[in-house]
Structures are given as structure tokens and as C-alpha cells.
Short mmCIF file of C-alpha atoms in Angstrom, two decimals:
data_model
loop_
_atom_site.label_atom_id
_atom_site.label_comp_id
_atom_site.label_asym_id
_atom_site.label_seq_id
_atom_site.Cartn_x
_atom_site.Cartn_y
_atom_site.Cartn_z
CA MET A 31 -10.90 65.92 -4.66
CA ILE A 32 -9.79 63.71 -7.57
CA GLU A 33 -6.95 61.29 -6.76
CA PHE A 34 -5.42 59.56 -9.76
CA PHE A 35 -2.16 58.92 -11.58
CA LEU A 36 -1.05 61.03 -14.56
CA ASN A 37 1.65 59.50 -16.74
CA GLY A 38 2.83 57.38 -13.83
CA ARG A 39 2.77 60.04 -11.13
CA PRO A 40 0.12 60.53 -8.42
CA ARG A 41 -2.02 63.65 -8.61
CA ARG A 42 -4.64 65.27 -6.37
CA VAL A 43 -6.87 67.95 -7.86
CA ASP A 44 -9.93 69.86 -6.67
CA ALA A 45 -12.51 70.15 -9.43
CA GLU A 46 -16.14 71.04 -9.96
CA ALA A 47 -18.67 68.35 -10.82
CA HIS A 48 -19.06 69.42 -14.45
CA LEU A 49 -15.31 69.48 -15.29
CA SER A 50 -14.20 67.23 -18.16
CA VAL A 51 -10.90 65.37 -18.39
CA LEU A 52 -9.92 67.61 -21.31
CA ASP A 53 -10.48 70.82 -19.34
CA LEU A 54 -8.70 69.31 -16.35
CA LEU A 55 -5.65 68.61 -18.50
CA ARG A 56 -5.52 71.86 -20.42
CA GLU A 57 -6.76 74.39 -17.87
CA HIS A 58 -5.63 72.93 -14.55
CA LEU A 59 -2.60 70.72 -15.28
CA ASN A 60 -1.06 72.56 -18.26
CA GLN A 61 -0.99 69.36 -20.32
CA THR A 62 -1.82 70.85 -23.72
CA GLY A 63 -0.84 67.95 -25.98
CA THR A 64 -4.44 66.76 -25.77
CA LYS A 65 -6.47 68.87 -28.21
CA GLU A 66 -10.07 70.00 -28.44
CA GLY A 67 -11.49 69.49 -31.90
CA CYS A 68 -15.24 68.91 -31.97
CA ALA A 69 -15.99 68.80 -28.20
CA SER A 70 -18.53 66.07 -28.92
CA GLY A 71 -16.52 62.83 -29.05
CA ASP A 72 -16.49 62.63 -32.85
CA CYS A 73 -13.03 63.68 -34.07
CA GLY A 74 -10.70 61.95 -31.61
CA ALA A 75 -8.26 64.86 -31.25
CA CYS A 76 -8.73 64.67 -27.47
CA THR A 77 -8.07 60.92 -27.20
CA VAL A 78 -6.32 59.78 -24.03
CA ALA A 79 -5.65 56.36 -22.53
CA ILE A 80 -7.23 55.20 -19.27
CA GLY A 81 -5.50 52.46 -17.28
CA GLU A 82 -7.60 50.18 -15.08
CA PRO A 83 -6.74 46.85 -13.42
CA ASP A 84 -8.35 43.73 -14.87
CA ALA A 85 -9.64 40.81 -12.81
CA ASP A 86 -6.08 39.55 -12.38
CA GLY A 87 -4.75 42.91 -11.21
CA ASN A 88 -2.95 43.64 -14.50
CA LEU A 89 -3.25 47.14 -15.93
CA ARG A 90 -5.14 47.37 -19.21
CA TYR A 91 -5.44 50.57 -21.21
CA HIS A 92 -8.35 51.73 -23.33
CA SER A 93 -8.84 54.86 -25.39
CA ALA A 94 -11.35 57.52 -24.38
CA ASN A 95 -12.52 60.94 -25.52
CA ALA A 96 -11.31 63.38 -22.88
CA CYS A 97 -13.78 66.06 -23.97
CA ILE A 98 -16.84 64.09 -22.84
CA MET A 99 -15.39 62.15 -19.90
CA PRO A 100 -16.15 63.57 -16.43
CA ALA A 101 -12.89 64.38 -14.70
CA HIS A 102 -13.99 62.80 -11.42
CA GLN A 103 -14.18 59.41 -13.13
CA LEU A 104 -10.37 59.45 -13.01
CA ASN A 105 -10.51 58.60 -9.29
CA GLY A 106 -8.26 55.58 -8.77
CA ARG A 107 -7.31 55.38 -12.45
CA HIS A 108 -4.17 55.98 -14.52
CA LEU A 109 -4.51 58.74 -17.11
CA VAL A 110 -1.99 58.63 -19.95
CA THR A 111 -1.52 61.52 -22.36
CA VAL A 112 0.81 62.02 -25.30
CA GLU A 113 3.30 63.81 -23.01
CA GLY A 114 3.81 60.58 -21.07
CA LEU A 115 4.90 58.35 -23.96
CA SER A 116 8.36 59.72 -24.69
CA ARG A 117 11.52 60.77 -22.86
CA GLY A 118 13.33 63.58 -24.61
CA ASP A 119 14.03 62.43 -28.15
CA GLU A 120 13.23 58.82 -27.27
CA LEU A 121 9.82 57.98 -28.71
CA HIS A 122 7.35 55.24 -28.02
CA PRO A 123 7.13 52.78 -30.97
CA CYS A 124 3.77 54.19 -32.04
CA GLN A 125 5.26 57.70 -32.20
CA ALA A 126 8.41 56.53 -33.95
CA ALA A 127 6.35 54.69 -36.55
CA MET A 128 4.25 57.80 -37.20
CA VAL A 129 7.45 59.79 -37.84
CA GLU A 130 9.00 57.10 -40.03
CA HIS A 131 5.89 56.72 -42.18
CA HIS A 132 5.03 60.43 -42.41
CA GLY A 133 1.72 60.00 -40.62
CA SER A 134 1.46 63.63 -39.51
CA GLN A 135 1.02 66.88 -41.40
CA CYS A 136 -0.48 69.83 -39.54
CA GLY A 137 -0.19 67.83 -36.33
CA PHE A 138 -3.41 68.92 -34.64
CA CYS A 139 -5.06 65.50 -34.76
CA THR A 140 -1.79 63.59 -34.34
CA PRO A 141 -1.72 63.35 -30.51
CA GLY A 142 -5.14 61.70 -30.50
CA ILE A 143 -4.11 59.28 -33.24
CA VAL A 144 -0.93 58.45 -31.32
CA MET A 145 -2.95 57.67 -28.19
CA SER A 146 -5.27 55.35 -30.12
CA LEU A 147 -2.21 53.61 -31.56
CA PHE A 148 -0.69 53.40 -28.08
CA THR A 149 -3.68 51.49 -26.69
CA LEU A 150 -3.66 49.24 -29.76
CA HIS A 151 0.08 48.59 -29.36
CA GLU A 152 -0.13 47.84 -25.65
CA ASP A 153 -3.14 45.57 -26.11
CA GLY A 154 -1.11 43.67 -28.70
CA GLN A 155 1.79 43.37 -26.26
CA ALA A 156 -0.47 42.03 -23.50
CA ARG A 157 -2.57 39.77 -25.72
CA PRO A 158 -0.63 39.02 -28.92
CA ALA A 159 -2.87 38.66 -31.94
CA PRO A 160 -2.61 39.51 -35.64
CA LEU A 161 -3.32 43.15 -36.43
CA THR A 162 -6.21 42.49 -38.78
CA PRO A 163 -7.86 45.23 -40.87
CA GLU A 164 -10.89 44.91 -38.57
CA ARG A 165 -8.83 45.55 -35.41
CA LEU A 166 -7.05 48.48 -37.02
CA GLU A 167 -10.32 49.95 -38.26
CA ALA A 168 -11.86 49.65 -34.80
CA ALA A 169 -8.84 51.30 -33.16
CA LEU A 170 -8.65 54.27 -35.55
CA GLY A 171 -12.34 54.60 -36.42
CA GLY A 172 -12.77 57.43 -33.92
CA ASN A 173 -9.86 59.56 -35.16
CA LEU A 174 -10.39 62.01 -38.02
CA CYS A 175 -7.47 63.53 -39.94
CA ARG A 176 -8.17 66.38 -42.32
CA CYS A 177 -4.69 66.62 -43.88
CA THR A 178 -2.87 63.44 -44.74
CA GLY A 179 -5.36 60.85 -45.77
CA TYR A 180 -5.12 57.67 -43.80
CA ARG A 181 -2.68 55.50 -45.75
CA PRO A 182 0.50 56.67 -43.94
CA ILE A 183 -1.29 56.44 -40.59
CA ARG A 184 -2.32 52.87 -41.36
CA ASP A 185 1.25 52.12 -42.48
CA ALA A 186 2.52 53.40 -39.14
CA ALA A 187 0.02 51.25 -37.25
CA LEU A 188 1.04 48.14 -39.15
CA ALA A 189 4.74 48.85 -38.57
CA MET A 190 4.77 49.92 -34.91
CA GLY A 191 4.94 46.35 -33.60
CA ASP A 192 8.34 45.96 -35.25
CA THR A 193 9.54 49.50 -34.59
CA PRO A 194 12.04 49.94 -31.74
CA GLY A 195 11.31 52.67 -29.26
CA TYR A 196 11.14 53.90 -25.69
CA ARG A 197 9.05 52.01 -23.17
CA PRO A 198 7.81 54.31 -20.37
CA GLU A 199 8.88 53.11 -16.93
CA TRP A 200 5.34 53.17 -15.59
CA LEU A 201 4.33 50.38 -17.98
CA ASP A 202 6.39 48.01 -15.81
CA ASP A 203 5.81 49.72 -12.46
CA ASP A 204 4.48 47.02 -10.13
CA ASP A 205 3.80 49.60 -7.41
CA LEU A 206 1.52 51.54 -9.77
CA ALA A 207 -0.32 48.38 -10.76
CA ARG A 208 -0.78 47.38 -7.12
CA ALA A 209 -1.96 50.86 -6.14
CA LEU A 210 -4.65 50.83 -8.81
CA ALA A 211 -5.59 47.22 -8.14
CA THR A 212 -6.20 48.06 -4.48
CA ASN A 213 -8.09 51.20 -5.52
CA VAL A 214 -5.66 53.64 -3.98
CA GLY A 215 -6.81 57.15 -4.77
CA ALA A 216 -10.39 56.11 -5.34
CA ALA A 217 -13.34 57.53 -3.51
CA PRO A 218 -13.81 56.55 0.15
CA ASP A 219 -16.10 53.68 1.00
CA THR A 220 -18.59 56.02 2.64
CA HIS A 221 -20.28 57.74 -0.27
CA THR A 222 -21.34 60.78 1.75
CA GLU A 223 -17.67 61.76 2.03
CA THR A 224 -17.12 61.52 -1.70
CA THR A 225 -16.39 64.96 -3.16
CA THR A 226 -19.47 66.29 -1.38
CA HIS A 227 -18.28 69.88 -1.69
CA THR A 228 -18.21 69.62 -5.47
CA GLY A 229 -21.49 67.74 -5.81
CA PHE A 230 -19.95 64.69 -7.50
CA TYR A 231 -20.80 61.31 -5.98
CA GLN A 232 -19.39 57.85 -6.76
CA PRO A 233 -21.39 55.19 -4.89
CA ARG A 234 -20.00 51.66 -4.79
CA ARG A 235 -23.15 49.66 -4.01
CA LEU A 236 -26.66 49.71 -5.35
CA ASP A 237 -28.18 50.64 -1.99
CA GLU A 238 -25.86 53.67 -1.85
CA LEU A 239 -26.94 54.68 -5.35
CA VAL A 240 -30.61 54.39 -4.41
CA GLU A 241 -30.06 56.47 -1.28
CA LEU A 242 -28.21 59.15 -3.21
CA ARG A 243 -30.85 59.20 -5.92
CA ALA A 244 -33.59 59.73 -3.36
CA GLY A 245 -31.63 62.38 -1.49
CA HIS A 246 -30.52 64.30 -4.59
CA PRO A 247 -33.46 64.16 -7.03
CA ASP A 248 -32.02 66.93 -9.22
CA ALA A 249 -28.62 65.26 -9.64
CA ARG A 250 -27.74 63.96 -13.10
CA LEU A 251 -26.83 60.29 -13.40
CA VAL A 252 -23.79 59.59 -15.55
CA ALA A 253 -22.19 56.40 -16.82
CA GLY A 254 -20.03 56.80 -19.93
CA GLY A 255 -21.03 60.44 -20.40
CA THR A 256 -20.87 59.99 -24.18
CA ASP A 257 -24.21 61.76 -24.62
CA LEU A 258 -24.90 63.52 -21.32
CA TRP A 259 -21.63 65.47 -21.34
CA LEU A 260 -22.59 67.13 -24.63
CA GLU A 261 -24.82 69.32 -22.49
CA VAL A 262 -21.61 70.65 -20.94
CA THR A 263 -19.53 70.97 -24.10
CA GLN A 264 -22.25 72.04 -26.54
CA HIS A 265 -24.78 73.83 -24.33
CA LEU A 266 -22.37 75.05 -21.63
CA ALA A 267 -24.41 73.52 -18.82
CA ASP A 268 -23.04 73.56 -15.29
CA PHE A 269 -24.07 70.41 -13.44
CA ASN A 270 -24.34 71.22 -9.75
CA GLU A 271 -24.76 67.59 -8.74
CA VAL A 272 -23.69 64.44 -10.57
CA ILE A 273 -24.01 60.81 -9.49
CA ASP A 274 -21.55 58.50 -11.24
CA VAL A 275 -22.90 54.94 -11.56
CA THR A 276 -19.78 53.35 -13.07
CA ARG A 277 -18.39 52.12 -9.72
CA VAL A 278 -21.62 50.42 -8.53
CA GLU A 279 -20.72 46.72 -8.41
CA GLU A 280 -24.25 45.44 -9.09
CA LEU A 281 -24.46 47.57 -12.24
CA LYS A 282 -21.29 46.05 -13.71
CA LEU A 283 -22.51 42.43 -13.75
CA LEU A 284 -23.34 40.11 -16.64
CA ASP A 285 -25.53 37.39 -15.16
CA ALA A 286 -27.21 34.45 -16.84
CA GLY A 287 -30.71 34.06 -15.45
CA HIS A 288 -34.42 34.43 -16.13
CA ASP A 289 -36.93 37.23 -16.30
CA ALA A 290 -40.16 37.33 -14.29
CA SER A 291 -41.92 35.10 -16.82
CA GLY A 292 -39.20 32.45 -16.63
CA ARG A 293 -37.53 33.09 -19.99
CA PRO A 294 -33.81 32.29 -20.01
CA GLY A 295 -31.34 34.96 -20.97
CA VAL A 296 -28.74 37.38 -19.61
CA TRP A 297 -29.14 40.32 -17.25
CA VAL A 298 -26.80 43.12 -18.37
CA GLY A 299 -25.90 45.63 -15.67
CA ALA A 300 -26.67 49.21 -16.60
CA ALA A 301 -23.00 50.23 -16.26
CA VAL A 302 -21.60 47.48 -18.52
CA THR A 303 -19.82 49.15 -21.44
CA TYR A 304 -20.32 48.23 -25.06
CA THR A 305 -16.76 46.90 -25.20
CA GLN A 306 -17.42 44.64 -22.22
CA LEU A 307 -20.70 43.51 -23.77
CA GLU A 308 -19.21 42.70 -27.16
CA PRO A 309 -18.09 39.07 -26.50
CA LEU A 310 -21.56 38.12 -25.23
CA LEU A 311 -23.26 39.67 -28.26
CA ALA A 312 -20.82 38.01 -30.64
CA GLU A 313 -21.67 34.62 -29.17
CA ARG A 314 -25.44 34.93 -28.78
CA TYR A 315 -26.72 37.83 -30.88
CA PRO A 316 -24.55 38.21 -34.01
CA ALA A 317 -26.73 40.91 -35.59
CA PHE A 318 -26.61 43.00 -32.40
CA HIS A 319 -22.87 42.45 -32.24
CA HIS A 320 -22.33 43.78 -35.74
CA LEU A 321 -24.36 46.88 -34.89
CA LEU A 322 -21.67 47.80 -32.36
CA HIS A 323 -19.24 48.35 -35.24
CA ARG A 324 -21.58 51.14 -36.37
CA LEU A 325 -22.21 52.53 -32.87
CA GLY A 326 -19.86 55.43 -32.24
CA SER A 327 -16.14 54.73 -32.20
CA GLY A 328 -13.79 52.64 -30.10
CA GLN A 329 -13.43 55.56 -27.71
CA VAL A 330 -17.22 55.77 -27.34
CA ARG A 331 -17.72 52.01 -27.00
CA ASN A 332 -15.02 51.85 -24.33
CA ARG A 333 -16.96 54.28 -22.13
CA GLY A 334 -20.59 54.21 -23.30
CA THR A 335 -23.05 51.76 -21.75
CA LEU A 336 -26.16 49.92 -22.84
CA GLY A 337 -27.93 51.24 -19.75
CA GLY A 338 -27.06 54.82 -20.58
CA ASN A 339 -28.28 54.46 -24.16
CA VAL A 340 -31.61 53.12 -22.87
CA ALA A 341 -32.10 55.59 -20.01
CA ASN A 342 -31.19 58.51 -22.26
CA ALA A 343 -34.31 57.61 -24.28
CA SER A 344 -33.20 59.27 -27.49
CA PRO A 345 -35.45 58.45 -30.46
CA ILE A 346 -32.30 57.84 -32.53
CA GLY A 347 -30.43 55.74 -29.96
CA ASP A 348 -29.06 52.64 -31.66
CA THR A 349 -29.82 49.97 -29.07
CA PRO A 350 -33.46 50.57 -27.96
CA PRO A 351 -34.99 49.28 -31.25
CA VAL A 352 -32.98 46.08 -30.84
CA LEU A 353 -34.30 45.65 -27.31
CA LEU A 354 -37.85 46.16 -28.59
CA ALA A 355 -37.31 43.53 -31.29
CA LEU A 356 -35.98 41.09 -28.68
CA ASP A 357 -38.83 41.72 -26.23
CA ALA A 358 -36.20 42.71 -23.68
CA ARG A 359 -37.13 43.67 -20.14
CA LEU A 360 -35.75 46.25 -17.74
CA ARG A 361 -35.20 46.17 -13.99
CA LEU A 362 -35.79 49.50 -12.24
CA THR A 363 -34.73 50.02 -8.64
CA GLY A 364 -35.73 52.60 -6.06
CA PRO A 365 -36.34 52.98 -2.31
CA GLY A 366 -39.39 50.71 -2.56
CA GLY A 367 -37.41 47.89 -4.16
CA SER A 368 -37.09 46.61 -7.71
CA ARG A 369 -39.66 46.24 -10.43
CA GLU A 370 -39.51 44.74 -13.90
CA LEU A 371 -41.20 45.98 -17.03
CA ALA A 372 -41.07 45.43 -20.78
CA ALA A 373 -38.75 47.65 -22.76
CA ALA A 374 -41.78 48.61 -24.86
CA ASP A 375 -43.39 50.16 -21.75
CA PHE A 376 -40.31 52.14 -20.75
CA PHE A 377 -40.36 54.81 -23.45
CA ILE A 378 -43.28 57.20 -22.93
CA ASP A 379 -42.53 60.39 -24.88
CA TYR A 380 -39.55 62.31 -26.20
CA LYS A 381 -36.83 61.87 -23.56
CA LYS A 382 -39.49 60.76 -21.08
CA THR A 383 -39.43 57.30 -19.51
CA ALA A 384 -41.25 55.21 -16.93
CA LEU A 385 -38.49 55.83 -14.38
CA ALA A 386 -39.79 57.44 -11.21
CA PRO A 387 -37.80 60.44 -9.92
CA ASP A 388 -36.18 58.29 -7.22
CA GLU A 389 -35.51 55.24 -9.41
CA CYS A 390 -32.55 54.16 -11.50
CA LEU A 391 -32.11 51.59 -14.25
CA GLU A 392 -30.38 48.57 -12.74
CA ALA A 393 -30.20 46.03 -15.56
CA ILE A 394 -31.45 45.03 -19.00
CA PHE A 395 -32.62 41.47 -19.72
CA LEU A 396 -31.70 40.03 -23.12
CA PRO A 397 -33.76 36.87 -23.69
CA THR A 398 -32.08 33.93 -25.35
CA LEU A 399 -33.07 33.62 -28.99
CA ALA A 400 -35.33 30.58 -29.22
CA ASP A 401 -34.69 27.88 -31.79
CA LYS A 402 -35.27 29.20 -35.34
CA ARG A 403 -35.83 32.74 -34.09
CA GLN A 404 -33.92 35.27 -36.15
CA LEU A 405 -32.73 38.84 -35.57
CA LYS A 406 -31.65 41.38 -38.18
CA VAL A 407 -30.46 44.93 -37.50
CA TRP A 408 -29.83 47.57 -40.16
CA LYS A 409 -28.68 51.11 -39.58
CA LEU A 410 -28.92 53.99 -42.04
CA SER A 411 -26.68 57.00 -41.46
CA LYS A 412 -24.92 59.62 -43.54
CA ARG A 413 -21.52 58.28 -42.55
CA ARG A 414 -20.88 54.60 -42.21
CA GLU A 415 -18.83 54.86 -39.02
CA ASP A 416 -19.06 57.01 -35.90
CA ASP A 417 -22.39 58.56 -36.87
CA ILE A 418 -25.90 58.80 -35.49
CA SER A 419 -28.77 56.95 -37.11
CA ALA A 420 -31.19 58.57 -39.50
CA VAL A 421 -33.27 55.38 -39.37
CA LEU A 422 -32.51 52.10 -37.64
CA GLY A 423 -34.58 48.96 -38.08
CA ALA A 424 -34.42 45.90 -35.82
CA PHE A 425 -36.49 42.88 -36.82
CA SER A 426 -37.06 39.51 -35.20
CA TRP A 427 -39.36 36.66 -36.13
CA THR A 428 -39.82 32.92 -36.20
CA LEU A 429 -40.71 31.06 -39.38
CA LYS A 430 -42.75 27.93 -38.58
CA ASP A 431 -44.15 25.72 -41.34
CA GLY A 432 -43.78 28.56 -43.82
CA VAL A 433 -45.66 31.06 -41.64
CA LEU A 434 -44.28 34.10 -39.77
CA ALA A 435 -44.83 34.17 -36.02
CA GLU A 436 -43.96 36.54 -33.17
CA VAL A 437 -43.05 39.25 -35.66
CA ARG A 438 -41.32 42.30 -34.17
CA LEU A 439 -40.52 45.31 -36.38
CA ALA A 440 -38.89 48.07 -34.32
CA PHE A 441 -37.55 51.40 -35.51
CA GLY A 442 -35.50 54.30 -34.28
CA GLY A 443 -35.68 57.72 -35.92
CA MET A 444 -39.32 57.31 -36.94
CA ALA A 445 -41.10 58.81 -33.91
CA ALA A 446 -40.49 60.74 -30.70
CA ILE A 447 -39.54 57.43 -29.08
CA PRO A 448 -38.10 54.15 -30.35
CA ALA A 449 -41.18 52.13 -31.22
CA ARG A 450 -42.55 49.04 -32.88
CA ALA A 451 -44.49 49.20 -36.13
CA THR A 452 -47.51 47.37 -34.75
CA GLY A 453 -49.63 47.75 -37.87
CA ALA A 454 -46.89 46.36 -40.10
CA GLU A 455 -46.36 43.53 -37.61
CA ALA A 456 -50.04 42.63 -37.73
CA ALA A 457 -49.92 42.49 -41.54
CA LEU A 458 -47.22 39.81 -41.33
CA GLU A 459 -48.19 37.87 -38.21
CA GLY A 460 -49.44 34.39 -39.04
CA GLN A 461 -48.83 34.92 -42.77
CA PRO A 462 -46.40 33.43 -45.29
CA PRO A 463 -43.53 35.80 -46.22
CA THR A 464 -44.92 36.66 -49.64
CA ALA A 465 -44.45 39.85 -51.61
CA GLU A 466 -48.14 40.64 -51.15
CA ARG A 467 -48.01 40.40 -47.35
CA PHE A 468 -44.86 42.53 -47.17
CA ALA A 469 -46.49 45.11 -49.43
CA ALA A 470 -49.37 45.24 -46.96
CA ALA A 471 -46.88 45.69 -44.11
CA ILE A 472 -45.24 48.59 -45.95
CA ASP A 473 -48.64 50.20 -46.52
CA ALA A 474 -49.35 49.91 -42.79
CA LEU A 475 -46.25 51.97 -41.98
CA ALA A 476 -48.14 55.10 -42.99
CA ASP A 477 -50.42 54.62 -39.99
CA ASP A 478 -47.64 53.41 -37.68
CA PHE A 479 -45.40 56.47 -38.05
CA GLN A 480 -45.48 60.11 -39.10
CA PRO A 481 -41.75 60.83 -38.88
CA MET A 482 -40.30 64.30 -38.44
CA SER A 483 -37.82 66.07 -40.69
CA ASP A 484 -34.45 67.17 -39.35
CA VAL A 485 -30.82 67.50 -40.40
CA ARG A 486 -30.44 63.71 -40.70
CA GLY A 487 -33.34 63.14 -43.06
CA SER A 488 -36.70 64.40 -44.21
CA SER A 489 -39.99 62.83 -43.24
CA ASP A 490 -40.35 61.45 -46.78
CA TYR A 491 -36.85 59.99 -46.69
CA ARG A 492 -37.52 58.25 -43.41
CA ARG A 493 -40.79 56.74 -44.66
CA HIS A 494 -39.11 55.45 -47.81
CA ALA A 495 -36.09 54.21 -45.85
CA ALA A 496 -38.22 52.28 -43.36
CA ALA A 497 -40.20 50.74 -46.23
CA ALA A 498 -36.95 49.76 -47.94
CA LEU A 499 -35.72 48.02 -44.80
CA ILE A 500 -38.91 45.96 -44.60
CA GLU A 501 -38.49 45.07 -48.27
CA ARG A 502 -34.90 44.10 -47.53
CA LEU A 503 -36.20 41.78 -44.84
CA ARG A 504 -38.46 40.14 -47.41
CA LEU A 505 -35.52 39.63 -49.77
CA VAL A 506 -33.43 38.10 -46.98
CA LEU A 507 -36.24 35.67 -46.19
CA ALA A 508 -36.67 34.82 -49.85
CA HIS A 509 -32.94 34.22 -50.21
CA ASP A 510 -32.78 32.03 -47.12
CA ASN A 511 -35.79 30.06 -48.28
CA ALA A 512 -34.22 29.51 -51.71
CA GLN A 513 -30.95 28.39 -50.16
CA GLY A 514 -32.63 26.31 -47.49
CA THR A 515 -30.35 27.87 -44.85
CA GLN A 516 -29.99 31.02 -42.78
CA HIS A 517 -26.82 32.98 -42.22
CA PRO A 518 -27.03 35.01 -39.02
CA THR A 519 -23.28 35.53 -38.81
CA GLN A 520 -23.16 37.30 -42.17
CA GLU A 521 -25.18 40.26 -40.95
CA VAL A 522 -22.31 42.67 -41.53
CA MET A 523 -22.83 42.25 -45.29
CA LEU A 524 -26.32 43.68 -44.96
CA HIS A 525 -25.49 46.91 -43.12
CA ALA A 526 -26.25 49.95 -45.24
CA TYR A 527 -25.83 53.67 -45.03
CA ALA A 528 -27.52 56.63 -46.67
CA HIS A 529 -25.74 58.62 -49.32
#
């Protein structure tokens, strides 16, 4: 049983474990304003808004792709669709602005665009701030329109703050806010009672998750679902048992601390979303932060998690190479307790990890960048935004007395797993950053990787691309040396994409 609110009204629905929010809306609730376009979280036609209470009990709304969001994750949440924004001919300001500025043509993608604008508008009402090009790009980056071009849509976004319109009553409904803040409609405290007949489980504590994992070894673990749920939409899989980790309190923490060796840093819970992680990365790891602008869309970052990207173990996942470059560590938890291991030891083979069948990923440790240690991250993809990597390079090093030390050159898209280029690292370790040493590092790549060919790039392309990224690193070092300074916050200028 799923208990949630839909456009301000309580709903209770029986659903199977593999049901998506999109199918729940269209097939069970007859709410057909939300469209299916790509069924993979790319086009944004299925965008909805999810309302959750913040730490102060105030409702905050974020956009999400309904096609790849498990329906049971609506428990105790407020789902808003395009049908809930208007009353008769009275339109919400984001809808009125779209009409006034001719932002719709065929109309198929328009409901998703409207919902992205709704979350942007309401965030601006709650936390007033200038609508910068960057904010607008982030809000609409996950919505594709094949008819109009984007100028009138952008015009509507810029005008909606000054456009009069209808304000749905539920936006100011204190009873709704209190109900969600007290978790009314959420799963019961005893996890064994949670939708057992459908095979969907939502544990609240880590010990419950471990118990469920041990008792249901064939169940699929899901956090954001931004990759896992493609098995449902693209391969028509029926998940008999699913364990949702997004409600486990210990997996939602961001804790300053130390790893087993005593290094300072931050432990990131496996269910922390990219959006929640963004402020920390902006403050401490600027290059990693800028990568997030190239990782999926706002809808994906609102739901996807660092832990899910790691545990999924895709060779083209964006974050694992960064973790390898940082010498990050992982905490795995099972019935026998917790253990810690290096991120480099986690990835074993294609989609195979060091996780035991009864273990789960609890947290990822990001070590604090030591003084003078630098990090650069460059992603190559066919499309600049909302696309998967062809090759991703993450590089960290320290330059002491003109010599490179602790060199880490990590790549995604070059092997069956994300991996470090150990031969290239050895060619640079303890050496000055000269053209000759970097040429030797590029030569060593031939022994480090024998990349595959696929739809995103040929083996030859990937070898040349990886070599070009190492050469780019040399040019960055040469520039910084000539200027006598380093510019970690300007990483966004160095992002590239393949043509």
C-alpha cells in the first residue's frame, strides 16, 4: 500500500514493487498530463514535483523523472502533477507565462517543462534569489523540446516571477505540511509490515536494512533509481523484491570525520543525493562540484545518489574515477559488522564489486585535499549536458619543489571498470612536469588500457581522448607555473565534450 498526497489530496494505492510513478499516474490514477517520452530519464516529458519537509518542517519541492522513480517512494510524500497547478481557466504563473510567451507548440513536452518551471518558481518564492542563467540552465537542462526552440521557454521562465496567476490552496495548507512533517502516510516503523505483499521494503534504520538484505538476498537495492529503473522501462524487468534505502537515517548523513588511517575528511551517506551533496563539493572540491553540472539533469541530481553511482559499478559512471583520484574509501556493512576498503579495491570486474551478497554500501569517505594538492576532472560526451561519458578523466597530484608527487590518473570508459592508469602514474611520479615526462605517461597508456568500442566511441577514439586529457593536464600545469598561481575554481572553463 502506498500512502501519499496527490495535488493536495490523500491517496492510498496498492501497487507492485516494480511500478513507476509514471505508470501509477497514467494507468492507475488516470492522470495523463504526465507524458512518457524516452522512458529513461533523458527527455523530461514525465517531470513531476515531489514535496518533502525540510529540517524546519517546511515543504520544499524538487523535480523528478516519473518514468524512473519507483512508485512506492511516494510513501509520505506530496506528488504534484500538471493537473494540480490550475483551477479551471486560472493558471499558475509558470503556466500563464508559457502561454503569454508562446512557449508551447505541439504540447507533448510542455507539461514536463511546466513542472520544472513550477519547482523553480516555488524555490524562488521560498528562497528569493536572482534567476541567473546558471539557475535557469540547471532547472531546464533535463527538458527537451523538439518544436519551439528554447528562447520562448526561457522568456517564460524569466517572466513568471512577475506574472500574476493562481496559487493552489495546498501550497499554503498547514495541515498538509504538518502531515508530511510527521510522516503521515509513510511506511510503518516495523519494516516487516511494509508492503510485504508487494515485495517492496522501506527500512528506516541501518540494522533493519542489514536484516532485510540478509533475509532477501535476491532483492534489488534502490536509491534514486536513475539507473536501476531502466531495467524496468527498457528491458521490461519485473522486480519481485525491492529494498528502498532512501529512508535509512544513517545513509542520509554528511559527517566530518576520519578514515581508518586517520585522514580527515567527510563521510557521505550512500543515500545522499547529488543535490544535497552539491554545497559540500562547492566548498571543498570545486572540480568535483563542476562535474555535477555535467552529470545528468536537475531531475536526475535531485534523486540520484553518490552511493548508487558507486554501487552500480558502471565503467562509465561519472563519480567513481573522481573517488579513485581522491583515494576515497568505502564503508561496507553487513551482519558481521562494518568494514572499510579503498575505492580502488571495490571494483572487481564489469558490474562486479567487493560487496558480499549480504552487505550494503553505507558511506563514502572523501578525504580533505591536503595543502597544495590539486584535483581536475574532465568529461567527454557527445552532448554537453544530460549525457553519459565516453571518457572521463579525474586527476590529482601535489607539486613539491617542482616535482610531481602522489600522482593519481583515473579514467572511466577505458576498461570494464573505472580504473587508474598506473603505468602513466609511474611515468610522472617523482618527476618534473615536463613535456618529455608527459609524453612517457601517454605512451604508458597503451599498456594501462585496451578500451572497447561502442556507440559512444571507438577504441581508437578513447585512446586518443585519454591521451589528450593527460596532455591537457600538462598544459594546465604549465600555465599555472607560468602564472605562479593555481585556479581550482575555474574548472568549469576546462570541461570539454566530443563532437
